Every structure is written in C-alpha cells, then in structure tokens.
Short mmCIF file of C-alpha atoms and ligand atoms in Angstrom, two decimals:
data_model
loop_
_atom_site.label_atom_id
_atom_site.label_comp_id
_atom_site.label_asym_id
_atom_site.label_seq_id
_atom_site.Cartn_x
_atom_site.Cartn_y
_atom_site.Cartn_z
CA MET S 202 126.54 84.26 104.21
CA THR S 203 123.40 85.29 106.07
CA TRP S 204 121.42 88.45 106.66
CA ILE S 205 122.31 90.62 109.66
CA ASP S 206 119.57 92.44 111.57
CA ALA S 207 121.38 95.60 112.69
CA HIS S 208 118.70 96.73 115.16
CA CYS S 209 116.18 94.69 117.09
CA HIS S 210 114.83 94.22 120.59
CA PRO S 211 113.98 90.50 120.83
CA ASP S 212 114.31 90.65 124.61
CA ALA S 213 110.81 92.19 124.41
CA LEU S 214 109.46 89.04 122.70
CA SER S 215 107.74 86.26 124.64
CA ASP S 216 110.06 83.57 123.19
CA PRO S 217 113.31 85.12 121.89
CA ASP S 218 115.06 81.76 121.48
CA GLY S 219 112.25 80.38 119.34
CA ALA S 220 112.19 83.58 117.27
CA PHE S 221 115.99 83.41 116.72
CA SER S 222 115.84 79.75 115.66
CA GLU S 223 113.03 80.35 113.19
CA ALA S 224 114.79 83.42 111.76
CA GLN S 225 118.07 81.52 111.50
CA ALA S 226 116.36 78.76 109.51
CA ALA S 227 115.12 81.51 107.16
CA GLY S 228 118.64 82.85 106.51
CA ILE S 229 119.07 85.56 109.14
CA GLY S 230 122.16 84.72 111.13
CA GLN S 231 123.18 87.64 113.34
CA TRP S 232 121.51 90.33 115.37
CA ILE S 233 122.53 93.59 117.02
CA LEU S 234 120.58 94.37 120.19
CA PRO S 235 120.80 98.03 121.17
CA GLY S 236 120.15 98.92 124.80
CA THR S 237 117.55 101.23 126.27
CA GLU S 238 118.20 101.70 130.00
CA PRO S 239 120.35 100.18 132.79
CA GLN S 240 117.98 97.41 133.89
CA GLN S 241 117.50 96.26 130.30
CA TRP S 242 121.30 96.36 129.65
CA ARG S 243 122.00 94.09 132.59
CA ALA S 244 119.25 91.63 131.67
CA ALA S 245 120.38 91.54 128.02
CA GLY S 246 124.03 91.16 129.10
CA GLN S 247 123.21 88.17 131.29
CA ARG S 248 120.91 86.53 128.81
CA PHE S 249 122.63 87.10 125.46
CA SER S 250 126.31 87.95 125.93
CA SER S 251 127.46 84.33 125.48
CA ASP S 252 125.36 83.81 122.31
CA SER S 253 127.79 84.09 119.38
CA ARG S 254 124.98 85.18 117.01
CA ILE S 255 124.25 88.28 119.06
CA ARG S 256 126.07 91.56 119.58
CA LEU S 257 125.10 94.02 122.28
CA ALA S 258 125.15 97.81 122.51
CA PHE S 259 124.29 99.88 125.56
CA GLY S 260 122.94 103.39 125.83
CA HIS S 261 120.38 105.68 127.41
CA HIS S 262 117.46 105.77 124.93
CA PRO S 263 115.72 109.18 124.87
CA TRP S 264 112.41 107.61 125.95
CA PHE S 265 113.88 106.20 129.15
CA LEU S 266 115.97 109.05 130.53
CA PRO S 267 115.81 109.82 134.24
CA ASN S 268 114.53 113.31 134.93
CA SER S 269 117.95 114.42 136.14
CA GLU S 270 121.25 115.65 134.74
CA PRO S 271 123.39 113.17 132.79
CA ASP S 272 125.14 110.55 134.89
CA LEU S 273 126.96 107.95 132.81
CA SER S 274 128.39 105.90 135.70
CA ALA S 275 126.05 102.95 135.03
CA LEU S 276 126.96 103.01 131.33
CA GLN S 277 130.65 103.19 132.17
CA ALA S 278 130.23 100.13 134.41
CA MET S 279 128.52 98.19 131.59
CA LEU S 280 131.40 98.93 129.23
CA SER S 281 133.82 97.52 131.81
CA ASP S 282 131.66 94.46 132.54
CA TYR S 283 130.92 93.69 128.87
CA PRO S 284 133.92 94.78 126.80
CA PRO S 285 132.49 93.12 123.64
CA CYS S 286 129.88 95.93 123.59
CA ILE S 287 130.06 97.06 119.97
CA ALA S 288 128.53 100.56 120.17
CA LEU S 289 126.77 103.09 122.36
CA GLY S 290 123.06 102.99 121.62
CA GLU S 291 120.48 103.56 121.28
CA ILE S 292 120.98 107.21 122.09
CA GLY S 293 119.48 110.29 120.51
CA LEU S 294 116.68 112.83 120.50
CA ASP S 295 112.93 112.36 120.18
CA PHE S 296 110.90 115.57 120.01
CA HIS S 297 107.66 113.92 118.88
CA GLN S 298 104.81 114.91 121.18
CA GLY S 299 103.27 111.45 121.30
CA LYS S 300 101.62 109.59 124.13
CA THR S 301 104.92 108.52 125.71
CA PRO S 302 106.05 111.22 128.15
CA LYS S 303 109.62 112.24 127.39
CA ALA S 304 112.34 114.29 129.03
CA ALA S 305 112.44 117.97 128.02
CA PRO S 306 114.34 118.57 124.76
CA GLU S 307 117.17 120.45 126.50
CA LEU S 308 117.69 117.61 128.95
CA GLN S 309 117.60 115.05 126.11
CA GLU S 310 120.30 117.04 124.36
CA ARG S 311 122.53 117.04 127.42
CA TRP S 312 122.24 113.25 127.77
CA PHE S 313 122.81 112.75 124.06
CA GLU S 314 125.86 114.98 124.03
CA ALA S 315 127.37 113.33 127.12
CA GLN S 316 127.01 109.95 125.40
CA LEU S 317 128.54 111.27 122.16
CA ALA S 318 131.53 112.48 124.19
CA MET S 319 131.80 109.05 125.79
CA ALA S 320 131.65 107.37 122.37
CA ALA S 321 134.47 109.62 121.17
CA GLU S 322 136.55 108.81 124.24
CA HIS S 323 136.04 105.04 123.84
CA ARG S 324 136.26 105.15 120.02
CA LEU S 325 132.89 103.44 119.74
CA PRO S 326 130.29 104.04 117.03
CA VAL S 327 126.77 105.08 118.03
CA ILE S 328 123.25 103.89 117.20
CA VAL S 329 121.00 106.92 117.00
CA HIS S 330 117.25 107.27 117.48
CA ALA S 331 116.16 110.60 115.97
CA VAL S 332 112.52 111.65 115.65
CA LYS S 333 111.57 115.18 114.63
CA ALA S 334 115.07 116.16 115.74
CA HIS S 335 117.46 115.71 112.80
CA ASP S 336 118.50 119.36 112.74
CA ARG S 337 119.58 119.22 116.38
CA VAL S 338 121.22 115.80 116.00
CA LEU S 339 123.26 117.09 113.05
CA ALA S 340 124.16 120.29 114.93
CA LEU S 341 125.42 118.34 117.96
CA LEU S 342 127.34 115.87 115.78
CA LYS S 343 129.43 118.79 114.51
CA HIS S 344 131.14 118.83 117.92
CA TYR S 345 132.13 115.17 117.50
CA PRO S 346 133.55 114.84 113.99
CA ASP S 347 135.29 111.55 114.79
CA VAL S 348 132.15 109.78 116.00
CA ARG S 349 130.47 107.64 113.37
CA GLY S 350 127.18 105.86 113.62
CA VAL S 351 123.89 104.83 112.15
CA VAL S 352 120.56 106.64 112.23
CA HIS S 353 118.18 103.78 112.82
CA ALA S 354 114.75 103.48 111.17
CA PHE S 355 115.52 106.34 108.83
CA LEU S 356 112.37 107.76 107.24
CA GLY S 357 113.79 110.09 104.58
CA PRO S 358 113.86 112.23 102.58
CA TYR S 359 117.08 111.68 100.63
CA GLN S 360 118.18 115.28 101.26
CA GLN S 361 118.32 114.52 104.98
CA ALA S 362 120.24 111.29 104.34
CA ARG S 363 122.76 113.35 102.40
CA ALA S 364 123.69 115.33 105.53
CA TYR S 365 124.52 112.09 107.39
CA LEU S 366 126.25 110.49 104.40
CA ASP S 367 128.52 113.52 104.12
CA LYS S 368 129.67 112.84 107.68
CA GLY S 369 130.49 109.21 106.85
CA TRP S 370 127.38 107.94 108.61
CA TYR S 371 125.06 105.03 107.83
CA LEU S 372 121.26 104.85 107.60
CA GLY S 373 119.16 102.04 108.99
CA CYS S 374 116.49 100.69 106.64
CA GLY S 375 113.50 99.10 108.35
CA SER S 376 109.93 98.29 107.48
CA LEU S 377 109.11 102.00 106.96
CA ILE S 378 110.34 101.37 103.41
CA LEU S 379 107.27 99.18 102.84
CA LYS S 380 104.88 102.01 103.74
CA SER S 381 106.49 105.23 102.56
CA ALA S 382 107.45 106.27 99.02
CA LYS S 383 109.69 108.97 100.55
CA THR S 384 111.64 106.30 102.45
CA ARG S 385 111.88 104.03 99.38
CA GLU S 386 113.20 106.87 97.25
CA ALA S 387 115.79 107.85 99.86
CA PHE S 388 117.13 104.29 100.16
CA ALA S 389 117.04 103.78 96.39
CA GLN S 390 119.29 106.81 95.86
CA MET S 391 121.88 106.55 98.59
CA PRO S 392 125.12 104.57 98.18
CA VAL S 393 124.52 100.90 98.93
CA ASP S 394 127.66 100.82 101.06
CA ARG S 395 125.97 103.02 103.69
CA ILE S 396 122.79 101.04 104.31
CA LEU S 397 122.11 98.73 107.25
CA LEU S 398 119.03 96.49 107.38
CA GLU S 399 116.98 96.28 110.55
CA THR S 400 113.61 95.23 111.94
CA ASP S 401 113.48 97.16 115.24
CA ALA S 402 111.46 94.07 116.25
CA PRO S 403 108.98 93.97 117.82
CA ASP S 404 108.41 97.74 117.62
CA MET S 405 107.95 98.52 113.97
CA ARG S 406 105.93 95.94 112.06
CA PRO S 407 104.97 96.25 108.39
CA MET S 408 101.32 97.09 107.71
CA GLN S 409 100.82 93.57 106.36
CA PRO S 410 103.30 91.36 108.15
CA GLN S 411 103.78 88.00 106.46
CA HIS S 412 104.67 86.25 109.73
CA THR S 413 103.95 86.31 113.43
CA ASN S 414 107.71 86.36 114.16
CA PRO S 415 108.79 90.02 113.77
CA LEU S 416 112.44 89.02 113.19
CA LEU S 417 111.31 87.63 109.81
CA ASP S 418 110.21 91.12 108.71
CA LEU S 419 113.84 91.65 107.68
CA LEU S 420 113.23 89.51 104.59
CA GLN S 421 110.26 91.63 103.49
CA THR S 422 112.34 94.81 103.96
CA ALA S 423 115.28 93.30 102.04
CA ASP S 424 113.00 92.28 99.15
CA CYS S 425 111.55 95.76 98.91
CA LEU S 426 114.97 97.45 99.05
CA ALA S 427 116.48 95.11 96.44
CA GLN S 428 113.55 95.84 94.11
CA ALA S 429 113.78 99.60 94.69
CA ARG S 430 117.49 99.51 93.75
CA SER S 431 117.12 96.87 91.01
CA ILE S 432 119.81 94.67 92.53
CA SER S 433 119.77 91.01 93.53
CA LEU S 434 119.20 89.86 97.09
CA ALA S 435 122.67 88.26 97.07
CA ILE S 436 124.33 91.59 96.24
CA LEU S 437 122.25 93.41 98.84
CA MET S 438 123.19 90.84 101.47
CA ALA S 439 126.89 91.11 100.63
CA HIS S 440 126.84 94.91 100.89
CA THR S 441 124.72 95.27 104.00
CA SER S 442 126.73 92.61 105.87
CA ALA S 443 130.00 94.29 104.91
CA ASN S 444 128.57 97.63 106.04
CA VAL S 445 127.83 96.27 109.51
CA ARG S 446 131.42 95.08 109.84
CA GLN S 447 132.74 98.36 108.50
CA LEU S 448 130.84 100.51 111.00
CA PHE S 449 131.00 98.23 114.03
CA GLN S 450 134.67 97.35 114.21
CA LYS S 451 134.10 95.02 117.17
CA PHE S 452 131.32 93.13 115.36
ZN1 ZN D 719 115.19 100.43 118.79
#
C-alpha cells in the first residue's frame, strides 16, 4: 500500500515527472489532480490521462471564473471526452479579499450552484475550495443533499468540520496542520474515516519544508496527523486510502 495525495497541482511544477518519480520512491503512489479552468483541464487531460497513477477532476475554480453567467458547456464536453474523470473540482467559494481579483460573491455562488447541480445529475462527488465562505457553502449544499465531497485544505475549527461530517462529507488535511493548533485539534477529533491527505502542491508549502519537491510534503503532514491522533502511520495510510476509494467511486 502507498500514500494517496488527494489534492495537488503538479502540472504547475517545472518537472512533474521527476517529482512523481521521487515521491513514488518515497512511498506516495497515487495522486488526484483537480482542475481549475478549461485550458488547464485540456492540458492535464492530454498530459496525464494515460498515467495509471493519476486521477483527474475538472471544475471551474472560484479564482478563475469568467466574469459572466455560468456556462458549463466546456465542462460538459470534458466529462464526455474524459469519462474517467472522478469528480467535479475544484469548485467553491472564496470571499477572501486578497491580492487575487475574484468574481463577485453572488456570481461565484451561481457558478458553484450550477456545478453542484451538474454533480448531482452525473452522480459525481465534488472537491470544494472554501475560504471565508463556509456558511454559504453549507447553505447551498442543503439544496443538494445527495452530493458528497471533500472540503480541501480544511483549516478548522472542529465545530465547522462537524457541519460537513453530519452531511457525510470528508475534510482534506494539508500542511496547514503543521502551522495551526486549531487545524491540528480539528483533525485530531474528527473520525479517521473522513480524512483525506493532500499537499495542494505547489501552492501550500509547510513553513519549514524538508524537501524541494512539494509532493513530499505529504509525508510531513501524515507524520503530524498520526502524532496528533496517536495512531501509527500504517493505520493512517490504510484509513486515508480507503477514504479516497469510498468518496471517489471511480478512483
Ligand atoms: Zn487546489
């Protein structure tokens, strides 16, 4: 058995093949690559769809929405061209007023909801990016009780995790756990059968990365989570791998 990285963007690395090989030698064997926008989906589809270690998802990420009403025709075409697509993602809401300009919250919500409806129609799980928007994400999810998914790079607190867990959802544990006591406490408390491990590589590095290859950050995150829960790495690997297969039926 190997580790599974449930969320990463190695297509943004200068040498993805080298990074995969090095990570594989270190015990990480499979990767889920969520999509961000149509050009990226097509490039990832061409480059990675025949690699048996990699699974692809496609979705309109809230950072890359066109400034126009939802139009899912390109996404629909990807699902037809790449039926192994395991999920819609990453999709979601990001209301953080950072330096990246983003679509207005109302427009983000319309795109998010259109993609949730599509996920329900295709019986696909979703990979959700939610920043300063959990209340709205949870409110919109009420309209789609059959859609399950993962909130990636979950920050905490546990109380917020509880709202997703009650819906049968999963939480993605990334390197935030190395920096934040709130995140560590949330992931120490929640059921181990609802946790996915991820790097979000190359976006979210630990404060003191042990390697130049960001795919290897998964091992640091796994160590920290296993310690926080007082379980062995072998048990953590068994659970988190089973969780991926449970959520992503086409994995
Ligand atoms: Zn991501």
